[in-house]
Coordinates of C-alpha atoms in Angstrom, one line a residue:
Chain I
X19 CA 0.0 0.0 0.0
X20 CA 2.5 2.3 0.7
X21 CA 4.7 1.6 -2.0
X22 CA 1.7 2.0 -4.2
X23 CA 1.4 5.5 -3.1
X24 CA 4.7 6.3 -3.8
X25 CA 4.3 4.9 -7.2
X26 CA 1.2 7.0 -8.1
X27 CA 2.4 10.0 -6.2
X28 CA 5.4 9.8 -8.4
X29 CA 3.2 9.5 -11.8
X30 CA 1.2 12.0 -11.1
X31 CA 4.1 14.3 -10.6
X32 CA 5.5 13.2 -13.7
X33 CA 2.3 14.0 -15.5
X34 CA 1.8 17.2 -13.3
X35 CA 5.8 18.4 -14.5
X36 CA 4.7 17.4 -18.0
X37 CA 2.0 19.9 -17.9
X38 CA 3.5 22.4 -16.8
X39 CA 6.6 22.7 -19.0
X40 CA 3.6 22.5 -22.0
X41 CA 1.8 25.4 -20.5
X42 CA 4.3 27.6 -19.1
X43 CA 7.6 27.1 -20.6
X44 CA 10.5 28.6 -18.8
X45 CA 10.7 31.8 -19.1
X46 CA 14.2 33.4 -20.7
X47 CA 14.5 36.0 -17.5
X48 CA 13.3 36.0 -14.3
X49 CA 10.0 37.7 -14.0
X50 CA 10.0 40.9 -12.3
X51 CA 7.3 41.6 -9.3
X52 CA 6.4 44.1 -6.9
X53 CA 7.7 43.6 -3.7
X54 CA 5.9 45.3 -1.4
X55 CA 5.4 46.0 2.3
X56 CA 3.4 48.5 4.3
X57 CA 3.9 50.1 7.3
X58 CA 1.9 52.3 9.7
X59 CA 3.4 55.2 12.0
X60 CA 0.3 55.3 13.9
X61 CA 0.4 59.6 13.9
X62 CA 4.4 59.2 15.5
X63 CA 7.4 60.0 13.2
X64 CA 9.3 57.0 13.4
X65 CA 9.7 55.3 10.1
X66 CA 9.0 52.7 9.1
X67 CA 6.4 51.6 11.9
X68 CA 4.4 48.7 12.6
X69 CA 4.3 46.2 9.0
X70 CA 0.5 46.1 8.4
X71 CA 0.7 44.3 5.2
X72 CA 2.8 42.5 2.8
X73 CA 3.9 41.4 -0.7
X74 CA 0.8 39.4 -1.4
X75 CA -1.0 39.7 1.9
X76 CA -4.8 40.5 1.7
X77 CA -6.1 44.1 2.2
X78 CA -5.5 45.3 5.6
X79 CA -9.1 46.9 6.0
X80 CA -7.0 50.5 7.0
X81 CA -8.1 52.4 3.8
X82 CA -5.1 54.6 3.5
X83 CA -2.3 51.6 3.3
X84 CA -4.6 49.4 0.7
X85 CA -4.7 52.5 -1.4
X86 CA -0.8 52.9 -1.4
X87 CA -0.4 49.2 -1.5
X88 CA -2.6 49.3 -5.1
X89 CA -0.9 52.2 -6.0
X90 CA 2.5 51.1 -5.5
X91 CA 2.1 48.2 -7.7
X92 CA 0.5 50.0 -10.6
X93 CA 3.0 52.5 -10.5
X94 CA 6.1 49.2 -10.7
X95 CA 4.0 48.2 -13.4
X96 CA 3.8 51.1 -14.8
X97 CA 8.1 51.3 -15.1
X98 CA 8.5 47.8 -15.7
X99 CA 5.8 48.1 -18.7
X100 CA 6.3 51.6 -20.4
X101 CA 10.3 51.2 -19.9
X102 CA 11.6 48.0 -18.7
X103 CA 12.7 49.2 -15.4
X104 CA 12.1 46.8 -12.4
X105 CA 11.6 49.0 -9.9
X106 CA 12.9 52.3 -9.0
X107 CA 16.6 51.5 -8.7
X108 CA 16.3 49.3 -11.8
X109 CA 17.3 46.2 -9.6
X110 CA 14.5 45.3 -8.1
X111 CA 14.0 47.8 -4.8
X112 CA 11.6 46.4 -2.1
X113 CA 8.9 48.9 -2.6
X114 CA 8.8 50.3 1.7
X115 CA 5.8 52.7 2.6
X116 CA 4.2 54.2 6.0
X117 CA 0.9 55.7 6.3
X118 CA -0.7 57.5 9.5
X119 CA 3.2 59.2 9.6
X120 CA 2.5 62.4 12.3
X121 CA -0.9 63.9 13.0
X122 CA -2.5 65.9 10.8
X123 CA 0.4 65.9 8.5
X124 CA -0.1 68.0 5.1
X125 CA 2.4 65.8 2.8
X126 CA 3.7 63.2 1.5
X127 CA 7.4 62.6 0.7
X128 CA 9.8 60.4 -0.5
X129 CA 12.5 59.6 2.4
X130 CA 15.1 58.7 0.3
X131 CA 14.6 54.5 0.3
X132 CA 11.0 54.4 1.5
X133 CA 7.8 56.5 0.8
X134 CA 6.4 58.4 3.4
X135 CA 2.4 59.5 3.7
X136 CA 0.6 61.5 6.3
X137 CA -3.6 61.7 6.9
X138 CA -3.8 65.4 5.1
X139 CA -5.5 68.2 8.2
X140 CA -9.1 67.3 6.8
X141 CA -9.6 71.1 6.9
X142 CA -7.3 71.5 3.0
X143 CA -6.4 68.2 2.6
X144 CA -8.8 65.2 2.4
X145 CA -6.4 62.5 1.4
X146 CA -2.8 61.9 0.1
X147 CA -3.1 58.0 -0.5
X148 CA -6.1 58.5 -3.1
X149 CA -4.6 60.1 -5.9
X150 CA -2.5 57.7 -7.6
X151 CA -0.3 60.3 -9.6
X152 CA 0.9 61.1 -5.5
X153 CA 2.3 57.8 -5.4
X154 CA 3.5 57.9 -8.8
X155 CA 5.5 61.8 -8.4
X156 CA 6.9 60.3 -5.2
X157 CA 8.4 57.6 -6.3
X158 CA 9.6 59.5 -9.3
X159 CA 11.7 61.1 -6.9
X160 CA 13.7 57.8 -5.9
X161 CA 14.3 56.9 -9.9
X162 CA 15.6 60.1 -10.2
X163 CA 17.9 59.8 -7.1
X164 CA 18.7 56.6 -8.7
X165 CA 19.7 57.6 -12.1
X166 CA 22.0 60.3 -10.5
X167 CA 19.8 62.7 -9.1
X168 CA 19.1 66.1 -9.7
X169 CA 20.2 69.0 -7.5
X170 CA 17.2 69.9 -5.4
X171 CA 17.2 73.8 -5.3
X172 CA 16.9 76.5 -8.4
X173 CA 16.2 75.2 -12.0
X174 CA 17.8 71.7 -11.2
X175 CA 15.5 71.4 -8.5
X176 CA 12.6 72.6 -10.5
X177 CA 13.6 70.5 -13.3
X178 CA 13.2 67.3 -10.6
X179 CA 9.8 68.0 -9.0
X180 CA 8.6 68.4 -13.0
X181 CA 10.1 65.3 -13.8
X182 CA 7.9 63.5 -11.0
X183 CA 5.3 65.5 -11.8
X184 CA 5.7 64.1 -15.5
X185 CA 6.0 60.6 -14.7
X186 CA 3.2 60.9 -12.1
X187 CA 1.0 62.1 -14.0
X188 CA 1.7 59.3 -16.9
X189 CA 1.2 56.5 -14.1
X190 CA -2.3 58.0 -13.8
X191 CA -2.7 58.0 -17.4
X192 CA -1.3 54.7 -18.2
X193 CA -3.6 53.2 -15.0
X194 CA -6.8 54.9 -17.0
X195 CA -5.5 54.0 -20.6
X196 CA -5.9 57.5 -21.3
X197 CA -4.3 59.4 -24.9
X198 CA -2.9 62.7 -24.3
X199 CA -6.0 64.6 -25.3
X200 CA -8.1 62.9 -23.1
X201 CA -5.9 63.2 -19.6
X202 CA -6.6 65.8 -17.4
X203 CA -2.9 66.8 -17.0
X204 CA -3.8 67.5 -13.5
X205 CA -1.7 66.9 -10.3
X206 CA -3.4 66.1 -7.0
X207 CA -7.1 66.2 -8.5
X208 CA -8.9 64.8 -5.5
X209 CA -6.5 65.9 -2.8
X210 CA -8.3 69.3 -1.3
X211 CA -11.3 69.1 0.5
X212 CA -14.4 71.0 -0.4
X213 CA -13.8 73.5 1.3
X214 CA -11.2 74.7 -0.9
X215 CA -11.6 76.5 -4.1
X216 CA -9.4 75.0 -6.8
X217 CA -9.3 71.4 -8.9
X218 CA -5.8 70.0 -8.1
X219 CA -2.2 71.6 -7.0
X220 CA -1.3 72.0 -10.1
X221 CA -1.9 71.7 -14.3
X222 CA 0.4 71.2 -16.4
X223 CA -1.8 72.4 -19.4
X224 CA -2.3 75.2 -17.8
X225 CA 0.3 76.2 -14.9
X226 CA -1.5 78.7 -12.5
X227 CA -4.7 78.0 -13.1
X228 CA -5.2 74.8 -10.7
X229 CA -6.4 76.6 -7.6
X230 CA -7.6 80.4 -6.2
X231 CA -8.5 80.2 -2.9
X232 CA -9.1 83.1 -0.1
X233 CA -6.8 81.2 2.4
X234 CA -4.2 79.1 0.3
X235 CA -3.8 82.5 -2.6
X236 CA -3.8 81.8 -6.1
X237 CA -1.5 79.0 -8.0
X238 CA 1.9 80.7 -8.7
X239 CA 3.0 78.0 -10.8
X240 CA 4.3 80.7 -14.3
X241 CA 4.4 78.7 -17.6
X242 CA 6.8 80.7 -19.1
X243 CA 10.7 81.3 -18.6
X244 CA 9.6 85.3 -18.6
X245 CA 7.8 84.7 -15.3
X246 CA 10.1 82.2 -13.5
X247 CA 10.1 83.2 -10.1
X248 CA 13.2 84.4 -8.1
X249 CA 12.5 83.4 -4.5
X250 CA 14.8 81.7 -1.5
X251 CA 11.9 79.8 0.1
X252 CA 11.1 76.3 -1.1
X253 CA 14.9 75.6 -2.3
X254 CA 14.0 78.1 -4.7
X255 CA 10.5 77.7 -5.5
X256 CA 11.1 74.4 -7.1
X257 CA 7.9 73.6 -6.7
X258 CA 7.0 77.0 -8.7
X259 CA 8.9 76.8 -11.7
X260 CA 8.2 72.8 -12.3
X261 CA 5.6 74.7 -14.1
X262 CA 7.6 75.7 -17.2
X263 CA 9.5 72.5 -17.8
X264 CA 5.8 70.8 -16.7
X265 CA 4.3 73.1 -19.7
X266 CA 6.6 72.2 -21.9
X267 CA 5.9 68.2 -21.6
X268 CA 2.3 68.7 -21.9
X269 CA 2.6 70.6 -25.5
X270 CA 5.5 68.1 -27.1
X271 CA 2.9 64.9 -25.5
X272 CA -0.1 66.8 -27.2
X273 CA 1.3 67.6 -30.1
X274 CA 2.6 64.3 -31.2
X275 CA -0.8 62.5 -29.9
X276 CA -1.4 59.2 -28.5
X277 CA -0.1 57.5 -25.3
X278 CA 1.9 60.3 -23.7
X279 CA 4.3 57.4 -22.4
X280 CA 5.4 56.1 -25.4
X281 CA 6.8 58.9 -27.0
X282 CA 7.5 62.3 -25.3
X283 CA 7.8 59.9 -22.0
X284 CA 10.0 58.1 -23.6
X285 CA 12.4 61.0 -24.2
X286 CA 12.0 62.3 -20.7
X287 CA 13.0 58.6 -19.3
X288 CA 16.2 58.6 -21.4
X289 CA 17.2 61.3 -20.9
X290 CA 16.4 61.5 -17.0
X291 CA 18.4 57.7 -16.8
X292 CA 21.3 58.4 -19.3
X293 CA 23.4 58.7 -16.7
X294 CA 24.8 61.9 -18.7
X295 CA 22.6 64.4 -17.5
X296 CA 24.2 67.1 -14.8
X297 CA 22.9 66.7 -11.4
X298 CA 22.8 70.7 -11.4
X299 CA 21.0 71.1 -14.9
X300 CA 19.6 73.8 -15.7
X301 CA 16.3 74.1 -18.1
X302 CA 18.8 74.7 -21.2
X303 CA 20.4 71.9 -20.8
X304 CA 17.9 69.9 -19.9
X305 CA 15.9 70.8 -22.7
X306 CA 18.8 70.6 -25.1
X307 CA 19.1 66.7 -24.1
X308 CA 15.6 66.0 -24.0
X309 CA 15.8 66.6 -27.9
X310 CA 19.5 65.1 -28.8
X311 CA 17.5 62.1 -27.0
X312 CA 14.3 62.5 -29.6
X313 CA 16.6 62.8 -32.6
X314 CA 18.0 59.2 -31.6
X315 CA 15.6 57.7 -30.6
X316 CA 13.4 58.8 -33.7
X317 CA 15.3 60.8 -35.7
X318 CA 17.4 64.2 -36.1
X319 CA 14.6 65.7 -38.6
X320 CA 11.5 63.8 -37.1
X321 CA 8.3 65.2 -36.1
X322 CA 9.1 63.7 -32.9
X323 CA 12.4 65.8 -32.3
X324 CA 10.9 69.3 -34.0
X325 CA 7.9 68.7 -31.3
X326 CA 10.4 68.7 -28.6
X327 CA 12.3 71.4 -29.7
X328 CA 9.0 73.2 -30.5
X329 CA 7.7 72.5 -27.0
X330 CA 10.4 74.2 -25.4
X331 CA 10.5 77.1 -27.4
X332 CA 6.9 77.9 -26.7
X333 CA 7.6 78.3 -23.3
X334 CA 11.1 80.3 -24.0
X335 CA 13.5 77.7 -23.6
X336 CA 15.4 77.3 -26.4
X337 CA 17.4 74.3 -27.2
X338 CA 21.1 74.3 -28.2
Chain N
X15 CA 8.7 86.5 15.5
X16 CA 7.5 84.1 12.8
X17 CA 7.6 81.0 10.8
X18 CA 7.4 80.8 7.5
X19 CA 6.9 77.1 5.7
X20 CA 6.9 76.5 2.2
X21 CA 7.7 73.3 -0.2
X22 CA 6.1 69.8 0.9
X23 CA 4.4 67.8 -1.8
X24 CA 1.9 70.7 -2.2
X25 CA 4.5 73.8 -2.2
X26 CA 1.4 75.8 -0.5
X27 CA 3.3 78.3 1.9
X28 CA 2.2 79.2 5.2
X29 CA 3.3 82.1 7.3
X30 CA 2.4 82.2 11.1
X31 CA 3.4 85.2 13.0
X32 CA 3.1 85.8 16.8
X33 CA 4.6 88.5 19.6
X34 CA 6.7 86.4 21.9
X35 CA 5.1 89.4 24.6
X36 CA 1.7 88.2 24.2
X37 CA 2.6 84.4 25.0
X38 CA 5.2 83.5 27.8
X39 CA 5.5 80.1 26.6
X40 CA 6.5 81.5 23.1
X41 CA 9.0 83.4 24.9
X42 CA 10.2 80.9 27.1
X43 CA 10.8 78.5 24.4
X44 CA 13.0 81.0 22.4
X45 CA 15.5 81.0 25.2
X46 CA 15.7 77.7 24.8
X47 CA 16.7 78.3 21.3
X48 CA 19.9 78.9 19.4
X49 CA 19.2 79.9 15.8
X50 CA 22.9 80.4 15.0
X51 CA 23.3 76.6 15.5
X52 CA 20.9 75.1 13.2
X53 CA 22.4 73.4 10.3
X54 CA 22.7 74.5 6.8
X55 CA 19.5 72.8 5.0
X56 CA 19.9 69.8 2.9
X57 CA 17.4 70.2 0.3
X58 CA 15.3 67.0 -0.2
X59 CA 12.3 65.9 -1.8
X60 CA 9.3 67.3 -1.0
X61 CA 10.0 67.7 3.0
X62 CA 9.2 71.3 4.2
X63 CA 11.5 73.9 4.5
X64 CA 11.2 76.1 7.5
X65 CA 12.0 80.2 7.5
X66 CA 12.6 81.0 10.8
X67 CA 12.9 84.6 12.2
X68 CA 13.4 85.7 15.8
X69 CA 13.3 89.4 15.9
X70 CA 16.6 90.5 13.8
X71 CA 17.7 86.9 13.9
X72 CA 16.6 84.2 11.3
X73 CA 17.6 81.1 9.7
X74 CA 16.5 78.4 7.5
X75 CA 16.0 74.8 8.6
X76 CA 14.9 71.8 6.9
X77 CA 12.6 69.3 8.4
X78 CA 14.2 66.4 9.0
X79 CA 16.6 68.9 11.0
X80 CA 13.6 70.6 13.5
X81 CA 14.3 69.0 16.8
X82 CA 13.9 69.4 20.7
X83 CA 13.7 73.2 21.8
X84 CA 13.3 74.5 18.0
X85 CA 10.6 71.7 16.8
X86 CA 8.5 72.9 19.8
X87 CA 8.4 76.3 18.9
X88 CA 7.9 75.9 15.4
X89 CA 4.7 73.8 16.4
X90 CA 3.5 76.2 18.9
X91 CA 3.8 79.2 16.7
X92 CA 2.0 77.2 14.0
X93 CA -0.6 76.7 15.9
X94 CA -0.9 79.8 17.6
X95 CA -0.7 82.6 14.8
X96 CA -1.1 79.9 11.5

């Protein structure tokens, strides 16, 4: 009896093996995967804080980390799909987030190796978990750190928060299967409560124009280089004058149609990862690689590289 | 003397101002206080940078660098004249 159970134990793992190199043959690389874990700070600032849930686990029940957690993984996929990249280092990064960090706290923030999310004061901020494109800026922030950074103060700093803006907004995008004219180009729609007058904290269609509101002022995001704005808080208003280089993504994505990732994201990713671009760039140079990357990637003379170049013009930075 | 915060994810600013007179514990938590020993910021993503200003003296700290003495007057004048 028991040898007879070996016996068919041992065919039907022979059949079972059979099966499965028909139906799933080996594949050539390893498959790539979200990995995963969320924490909570439970209103303290200690990171990373109790682990509520991970890679694989079932939803926690705590809204805030199951939105993260779904975000998280769209935004992976979102890299690994549009560019190839497994994860935000390229190698595979465990993907770390707390929720509940301090009490009452207004932001969310990438820490460097692990993302960072507080409640929002429920008297301006309803939620930073809810809008995927949050997630997706954020973590924007640790590919650019990984790909060599960019300096975080004046245009190089500027130049970083609009790349996460960029690549935030194309998670969402990519998540809703949206073209360019059909996006809302819009970053943090969802955020404020109703309380406050304005649709998002920015738009990178139309830069200034995302709130007005007696107690938070008007949207001082300029869209031009003639109104960038000199200022010493905010390491140099970077999160101001993200609205030119922001501008000029929107009009080179427009213009040349379709899903914003696949081309004009394209060019921003290689040029963000070439490992050639100056950690202190400055919108010129920026610019000016953004469309030596378009002329090789479709062509010196393309419609492609003339949109880029185009784009930047409009918004007074001209490429060398 | 007052406290001016701007970046964060949102890059709202917010200024709160309040007369150290008018609040002992203000006052008592700015002798506790040495502005001229705050580190130079270290710019990073998204985390709020604080302008702070104690009648002619000011200085600008970073977030992850608002501790002890300085963290609790920052808070209380947040809260008090935000």
């Amino acid at each position: 009896m028991v040898q007879r159970t070996l016996t068919l134990d041992h065919e039907q793992r022979r059949t079972r093996v059979a099966a499965q190199l028909i139906a799933q043959p080996p594949p050539a690389t390893t498959p790539v995967a979200a990995n995963r874990t969320l924490h909570d700070a439970a209103h303290k600032e200690t990171l990373p804080g109790r682990t509520v849930r991970a890679e694989g686990a079932p939803a926690t029940g705590d809204q805030q980390a199951d939105e993260v957690y779904d975000w998280l993984g769209v935004t992976f996929d979102f890299y690994n799909t549009a560019y190839g990249r497994n994860s935000i280092d390229g190698g595979g990064l465990p993907l770390v987030a707390t929720v509940h960090y301090s009490v009452d706290y207004d932001n969310a923030f990438w820490e460097g190796s692990q993302m960072v999310y507080g409640d929002g004061d429920q008297q301006i901020f309803k939620t930073f978990t809810g809008p995927l494109d949050v997630t997706g800026h954020e973590l924007t922030h640790g590919v650019t750190q990984y790909s060599g950074g960019l300096d975080y103060n004046g245009q190089s700093g500027a130049l970083n928060e609009s790349v996460s803006d960029v690549f935030g907004s194309l998670v969402k995008q990519y998540h809703l299967g949206q073209t360019a004219d059909q996006a809302d180009w819009l970053i943090g729609q969802g955020m404020f409560t109703d309380a406050v007058n304005g649709v998002a904290l920015r738009s990178m269609k139309a830069p200034g124009t995302a709130y007005d509101d007696p107690a938070l002022g008007k949207d001082p995001q300029p869209a031009q280089m003639a109104d960038y704005v000199e200022t010493d808080s905010d390491n140099g208003g970077v999160h101001i004058n993200s609205g030119i280089p922001n501008h000029a993504f929107y009009l080179a994505a427009t213009t040349l149609g379709g899903h914003a990732w696949e081309k004009a994201g394209r060019v921003w990713y290689d040029t963000l990862t070439s490992k050639k671009l100056p950690s202190g760039a400055d919108f010129v140079t920026f610019a000016s690689m953004t469309y030596a990357t378009a002329g090789t990637l479709f062509g010196v003379n393309s419609t492609e590289s003339d949109a880029v170049r185009e784009a930047w013009a409009t918004v007074g930075v001209k490429v060398t | 003397m007052a406290v001016t915060r701007s970046g964060g994810f949102a890059g709202l600013v917010r200024r709160a101002e309040v007369d150290s007179a008018d609040h002992p514990t203000v006052a008592g938590l700015i002798g506790d206080v040495r502005l001229d020993d705050v580190p130079e910021p270290r710019p990073q993503p998204d985390r709020y940078v604080y302008d702070i200003e104690i009648g002619d003296h000011s200085a600008q700290v970073g977030e992850a660098d608002l501790h002890g003495p300085l963290r609790e007057l920052v808070d209380h004048v947040m809260t008090l004249g935000g």
